[in-house]
mmCIF file of C-alpha atoms in Angstrom:
data_model
loop_
_atom_site.group_PDB
_atom_site.id
_atom_site.type_symbol
_atom_site.label_atom_id
_atom_site.label_comp_id
_atom_site.label_asym_id
_atom_site.label_seq_id
_atom_site.Cartn_x
_atom_site.Cartn_y
_atom_site.Cartn_z
ATOM 1 C CA MET A 1 -34.805 8.837 -22.216
ATOM 2 C CA TYR A 2 -35.231 5.913 -19.830
ATOM 3 C CA LEU A 3 -36.906 2.580 -20.474
ATOM 4 C CA ILE A 4 -38.807 0.259 -18.189
ATOM 5 C CA SER A 5 -38.447 -3.179 -19.699
ATOM 6 C CA LEU A 6 -39.316 -6.798 -19.063
ATOM 7 C CA TYR A 7 -36.791 -9.633 -19.165
ATOM 8 C CA PHE A 8 -37.346 -13.347 -19.553
ATOM 9 C CA ASP A 9 -36.395 -16.787 -18.273
ATOM 10 C CA GLU A 10 -33.077 -18.236 -19.495
ATOM 11 C CA LYS A 11 -34.592 -20.544 -22.122
ATOM 12 C CA THR A 12 -36.467 -17.631 -23.700
ATOM 13 C CA ASN A 13 -33.376 -15.398 -23.527
ATOM 14 C CA ARG A 14 -31.300 -18.011 -25.357
ATOM 15 C CA LEU A 15 -33.934 -18.408 -28.072
ATOM 16 C CA LEU A 16 -34.386 -14.653 -28.585
ATOM 17 C CA GLN A 17 -30.623 -14.108 -28.597
ATOM 18 C CA ARG A 18 -30.243 -16.803 -31.284
ATOM 19 C CA PHE A 19 -32.761 -14.894 -33.429
ATOM 20 C CA ILE A 20 -30.865 -11.625 -32.871
ATOM 21 C CA ASP A 21 -27.503 -13.258 -33.652
ATOM 22 C CA LYS A 22 -28.796 -14.995 -36.796
ATOM 23 C CA ILE A 23 -30.268 -11.746 -38.136
ATOM 24 C CA ALA A 24 -26.981 -9.940 -37.440
ATOM 25 C CA GLN A 25 -25.030 -12.704 -39.165
ATOM 26 C CA GLN A 26 -27.274 -12.905 -42.232
ATOM 27 C CA THR A 27 -27.814 -9.153 -42.727
ATOM 28 C CA GLY A 28 -24.393 -7.878 -41.682
ATOM 29 C CA ASN A 29 -26.197 -5.370 -39.438
ATOM 30 C CA THR A 30 -24.662 -5.805 -35.994
ATOM 31 C CA PHE A 31 -26.352 -2.913 -34.173
ATOM 32 C CA MET A 32 -28.002 -5.194 -31.592
ATOM 33 C CA THR A 33 -24.915 -7.331 -30.955
ATOM 34 C CA GLU A 34 -22.353 -4.502 -31.045
ATOM 35 C CA HIS A 35 -24.385 -2.484 -28.551
ATOM 36 C CA GLN A 36 -25.036 -5.604 -26.433
ATOM 37 C CA VAL A 37 -28.775 -4.943 -26.353
ATOM 38 C CA PRO A 38 -30.275 -7.825 -24.351
ATOM 39 C CA PRO A 39 -33.572 -9.423 -25.333
ATOM 40 C CA HIS A 40 -36.184 -7.280 -23.608
ATOM 41 C CA MET A 41 -39.699 -5.910 -24.015
ATOM 42 C CA THR A 42 -40.043 -2.218 -23.279
ATOM 43 C CA VAL A 43 -43.205 -1.344 -21.354
ATOM 44 C CA SER A 44 -42.529 2.370 -20.953
ATOM 45 C CA ALA A 45 -40.251 5.070 -22.322
ATOM 46 C CA VAL A 46 -39.965 8.061 -20.003
ATOM 47 C CA GLU A 47 -38.258 11.377 -20.577
ATOM 48 C CA ALA A 48 -36.669 12.565 -17.323
ATOM 49 C CA ARG A 49 -33.627 14.581 -16.222
ATOM 50 C CA SER A 50 -32.085 11.599 -14.435
ATOM 51 C CA ALA A 51 -32.687 8.004 -13.424
ATOM 52 C CA GLU A 52 -32.769 9.146 -9.802
ATOM 53 C CA GLN A 53 -35.927 11.068 -10.599
ATOM 54 C CA LEU A 54 -37.577 7.752 -11.601
ATOM 55 C CA ARG A 55 -35.997 5.399 -9.064
ATOM 56 C CA PRO A 56 -38.461 5.801 -6.115
ATOM 57 C CA ALA A 57 -41.501 5.181 -8.339
ATOM 58 C CA PHE A 58 -39.694 2.309 -10.078
ATOM 59 C CA GLU A 59 -38.784 0.641 -6.767
ATOM 60 C CA ASP A 60 -42.351 0.991 -5.501
ATOM 61 C CA LEU A 61 -43.622 -0.474 -8.773
ATOM 62 C CA CYS A 62 -41.244 -3.446 -8.560
ATOM 63 C CA GLY A 63 -42.697 -4.426 -5.203
ATOM 64 C CA ARG A 64 -46.137 -4.778 -6.802
ATOM 65 C CA LEU A 65 -45.265 -6.717 -9.964
ATOM 66 C CA SER A 66 -45.242 -10.493 -10.370
ATOM 67 C CA GLN A 67 -43.949 -12.937 -12.934
ATOM 68 C CA GLY A 68 -46.254 -13.926 -15.764
ATOM 69 C CA ARG A 69 -46.447 -16.111 -18.825
ATOM 70 C CA ILE A 70 -46.852 -14.828 -22.351
ATOM 71 C CA ARG A 71 -46.993 -16.436 -25.778
ATOM 72 C CA PHE A 72 -44.983 -15.084 -28.700
ATOM 73 C CA VAL A 73 -47.015 -15.688 -31.843
ATOM 74 C CA SER A 74 -45.787 -13.512 -34.685
ATOM 75 C CA VAL A 75 -43.032 -11.474 -36.281
ATOM 76 C CA GLY A 76 -43.399 -7.935 -37.542
ATOM 77 C CA GLN A 77 -41.789 -4.764 -38.745
ATOM 78 C CA LEU A 78 -41.783 -1.203 -37.526
ATOM 79 C CA LEU A 79 -41.047 0.514 -40.791
ATOM 80 C CA PRO A 80 -38.625 1.623 -41.925
ATOM 81 C CA TYR A 81 -35.944 -0.253 -39.965
ATOM 82 C CA VAL A 82 -37.008 -2.505 -37.008
ATOM 83 C CA MET A 83 -37.767 -6.249 -37.058
ATOM 84 C CA TYR A 84 -39.440 -7.784 -33.992
ATOM 85 C CA VAL A 85 -41.270 -10.746 -32.480
ATOM 86 C CA THR A 86 -44.524 -10.106 -30.669
ATOM 87 C CA PRO A 87 -46.644 -11.823 -28.039
ATOM 88 C CA VAL A 88 -50.388 -11.916 -27.602
ATOM 89 C CA LEU A 89 -51.451 -8.921 -25.536
ATOM 90 C CA ASN A 90 -52.945 -10.976 -22.706
ATOM 91 C CA GLU A 91 -54.430 -9.860 -19.386
ATOM 92 C CA TYR A 92 -51.033 -10.062 -17.664
ATOM 93 C CA LEU A 93 -49.354 -7.691 -20.144
ATOM 94 C CA GLN A 94 -52.320 -5.318 -20.178
ATOM 95 C CA GLU A 95 -52.336 -5.096 -16.365
ATOM 96 C CA LEU A 96 -48.585 -4.644 -16.321
ATOM 97 C CA SER A 97 -48.777 -1.836 -18.885
ATOM 98 C CA ARG A 98 -51.425 -0.073 -16.792
ATOM 99 C CA SER A 99 -49.410 -0.493 -13.561
ATOM 100 C CA VAL A 100 -46.250 0.931 -15.138
ATOM 101 C CA TYR A 101 -48.133 3.867 -16.635
ATOM 102 C CA ASP A 102 -49.888 4.583 -13.340
ATOM 103 C CA ALA A 103 -46.518 4.578 -11.543
ATOM 104 C CA MET A 104 -44.689 6.784 -14.068
ATOM 105 C CA GLY A 105 -47.397 8.854 -15.761
ATOM 106 C CA ASP A 106 -47.792 11.578 -13.142
ATOM 107 C CA LEU A 107 -44.218 12.108 -11.967
ATOM 108 C CA PRO A 108 -43.248 15.783 -11.984
ATOM 109 C CA GLU A 109 -41.035 16.943 -14.854
ATOM 110 C CA THR A 110 -41.321 13.658 -16.756
ATOM 111 C CA ARG A 111 -43.197 12.542 -19.846
ATOM 112 C CA VAL A 112 -44.219 9.041 -20.898
ATOM 113 C CA SER A 113 -43.964 8.450 -24.643
ATOM 114 C CA ASN A 114 -47.311 8.268 -26.429
ATOM 115 C CA TYR A 115 -46.249 4.870 -27.827
ATOM 116 C CA TYR A 116 -46.134 3.358 -24.320
ATOM 117 C CA ARG A 117 -49.474 4.396 -22.897
ATOM 118 C CA PRO A 118 -52.146 1.800 -22.141
ATOM 119 C CA PHE A 119 -54.089 0.859 -25.275
ATOM 120 C CA SER A 120 -51.448 2.388 -27.557
ATOM 121 C CA TRP A 121 -48.557 0.068 -26.642
ATOM 122 C CA LEU A 122 -47.425 -2.604 -29.102
ATOM 123 C CA PRO A 123 -45.652 -5.257 -27.032
ATOM 124 C CA HIS A 124 -42.637 -6.530 -28.966
ATOM 125 C CA VAL A 125 -39.034 -7.652 -28.640
ATOM 126 C CA THR A 126 -36.691 -6.073 -31.176
ATOM 127 C CA MET A 127 -34.630 -8.578 -33.173
ATOM 128 C CA GLY A 128 -32.924 -6.116 -35.504
ATOM 129 C CA LYS A 129 -32.656 -2.351 -35.528
ATOM 130 C CA THR A 130 -31.345 0.278 -37.981
ATOM 131 C CA LEU A 131 -31.894 -2.238 -40.791
ATOM 132 C CA SER A 132 -31.866 -1.019 -44.393
ATOM 133 C CA LYS A 133 -34.704 -1.952 -46.745
ATOM 134 C CA GLU A 134 -32.626 -4.848 -48.081
ATOM 135 C CA GLN A 135 -31.614 -5.984 -44.588
ATOM 136 C CA MET A 136 -35.293 -5.921 -43.513
ATOM 137 C CA ALA A 137 -36.121 -8.387 -46.281
ATOM 138 C CA VAL A 138 -33.261 -10.675 -45.240
ATOM 139 C CA ALA A 139 -34.223 -10.430 -41.543
ATOM 140 C CA PHE A 140 -37.810 -11.330 -42.376
ATOM 141 C CA GLY A 141 -36.547 -14.349 -44.311
ATOM 142 C CA VAL A 142 -34.430 -15.412 -41.339
ATOM 143 C CA LEU A 143 -37.396 -15.244 -38.967
ATOM 144 C CA GLN A 144 -39.606 -17.049 -41.498
ATOM 145 C CA GLU A 145 -37.160 -19.961 -41.310
ATOM 146 C CA VAL A 146 -36.645 -20.126 -37.535
ATOM 147 C CA PHE A 147 -39.692 -18.667 -35.794
ATOM 148 C CA VAL A 148 -42.477 -20.812 -34.400
ATOM 149 C CA PRO A 149 -44.855 -19.647 -31.656
ATOM 150 C CA PHE A 150 -43.438 -20.174 -28.166
ATOM 151 C CA ASP A 151 -44.256 -19.500 -24.533
ATOM 152 C CA ALA A 152 -42.108 -17.372 -22.238
ATOM 153 C CA LEU A 153 -41.932 -16.452 -18.585
ATOM 154 C CA VAL A 154 -41.405 -12.794 -17.668
ATOM 155 C CA THR A 155 -39.029 -12.925 -14.684
ATOM 156 C CA GLU A 156 -37.509 -9.444 -14.255
ATOM 157 C CA VAL A 157 -38.206 -5.774 -14.758
ATOM 158 C CA GLY A 158 -35.516 -3.197 -15.332
ATOM 159 C CA LEU A 159 -34.808 0.491 -15.638
ATOM 160 C CA ALA A 160 -32.324 1.360 -18.392
ATOM 161 C CA LYS A 161 -30.994 4.370 -20.223
ATOM 162 C CA VAL A 162 -30.780 4.441 -23.998
ATOM 163 C CA ASN A 163 -28.126 5.304 -26.596
ATOM 164 C CA PRO A 164 -26.357 3.140 -25.672
ATOM 165 C CA HIS A 165 -28.629 0.707 -23.800
ATOM 166 C CA VAL A 166 -27.329 0.437 -20.229
ATOM 167 C CA ASP A 167 -29.212 -1.316 -17.436
ATOM 168 C CA ILE A 168 -29.415 0.897 -14.351
ATOM 169 C CA VAL A 169 -31.238 -1.652 -12.210
ATOM 170 C CA ARG A 170 -32.928 -5.005 -12.801
ATOM 171 C CA THR A 171 -35.219 -6.633 -10.253
ATOM 172 C CA LYS A 172 -36.582 -10.159 -10.078
ATOM 173 C CA LEU A 173 -40.360 -10.288 -10.072
ATOM 174 C CA ARG A 174 -42.393 -12.110 -7.423
ATOM 175 C CA GLU A 175 -43.367 -15.685 -8.273
ATOM 176 C CA ASP A 176 -46.834 -15.516 -6.690
ATOM 177 C CA SER A 177 -48.813 -14.355 -9.710
ATOM 178 C CA PRO A 178 -51.911 -16.127 -11.008
ATOM 179 C CA HIS A 179 -50.533 -15.225 -14.452
ATOM 180 C CA ARG A 180 -47.449 -17.369 -13.837
ATOM 181 C CA SER A 181 -49.362 -20.575 -14.628
ATOM 182 C CA GLU A 182 -51.547 -19.259 -17.467
ATOM 183 C CA LEU A 183 -49.603 -21.274 -20.014
ATOM 184 C CA ASP A 184 -48.436 -24.842 -19.835
ATOM 185 C CA GLU A 185 -45.088 -24.915 -18.002
ATOM 186 C CA LYS A 186 -43.889 -27.789 -20.180
ATOM 187 C CA THR A 187 -43.717 -25.443 -23.170
ATOM 188 C CA ILE A 188 -41.309 -23.046 -21.496
#
């Protein structure tokens, strides 16, 4: 399984990493920190024989994507064991989801996960994973204390393999997007 994921500006990365670290510290569940999973938002999960099978389509896709602003507004749970923060699904994210699906959806001998198709994708950034029922309650309490809505800038896209998470390639996105200024820059 390979992931196509979005990565954020440094300020957002620091904030998200603080959330991840605090959850690990308070719950004792260090899956995210032990596996050095960086803050990221997966846009597509693709089953393929190798990353090389995906690389040409990924590189073509990268040339068409631009930076964009999003607003994280809530926390949530994917039961039974994932805690996350989530942004508003704005026009930028919806267009990006469609572009990634269009680039990856018809590649021979590959399959895009049903959870990452346009209109069935839940944009989120995982804060804790493999949490027990008790750890989920603690993680929710942690995020209740520290989370307030915030704006972020999507700056990179990457192709990674899973189990363990390993970046294969990360590419900076173009800065010429109309979505780059959608939110007030002072809040980022």
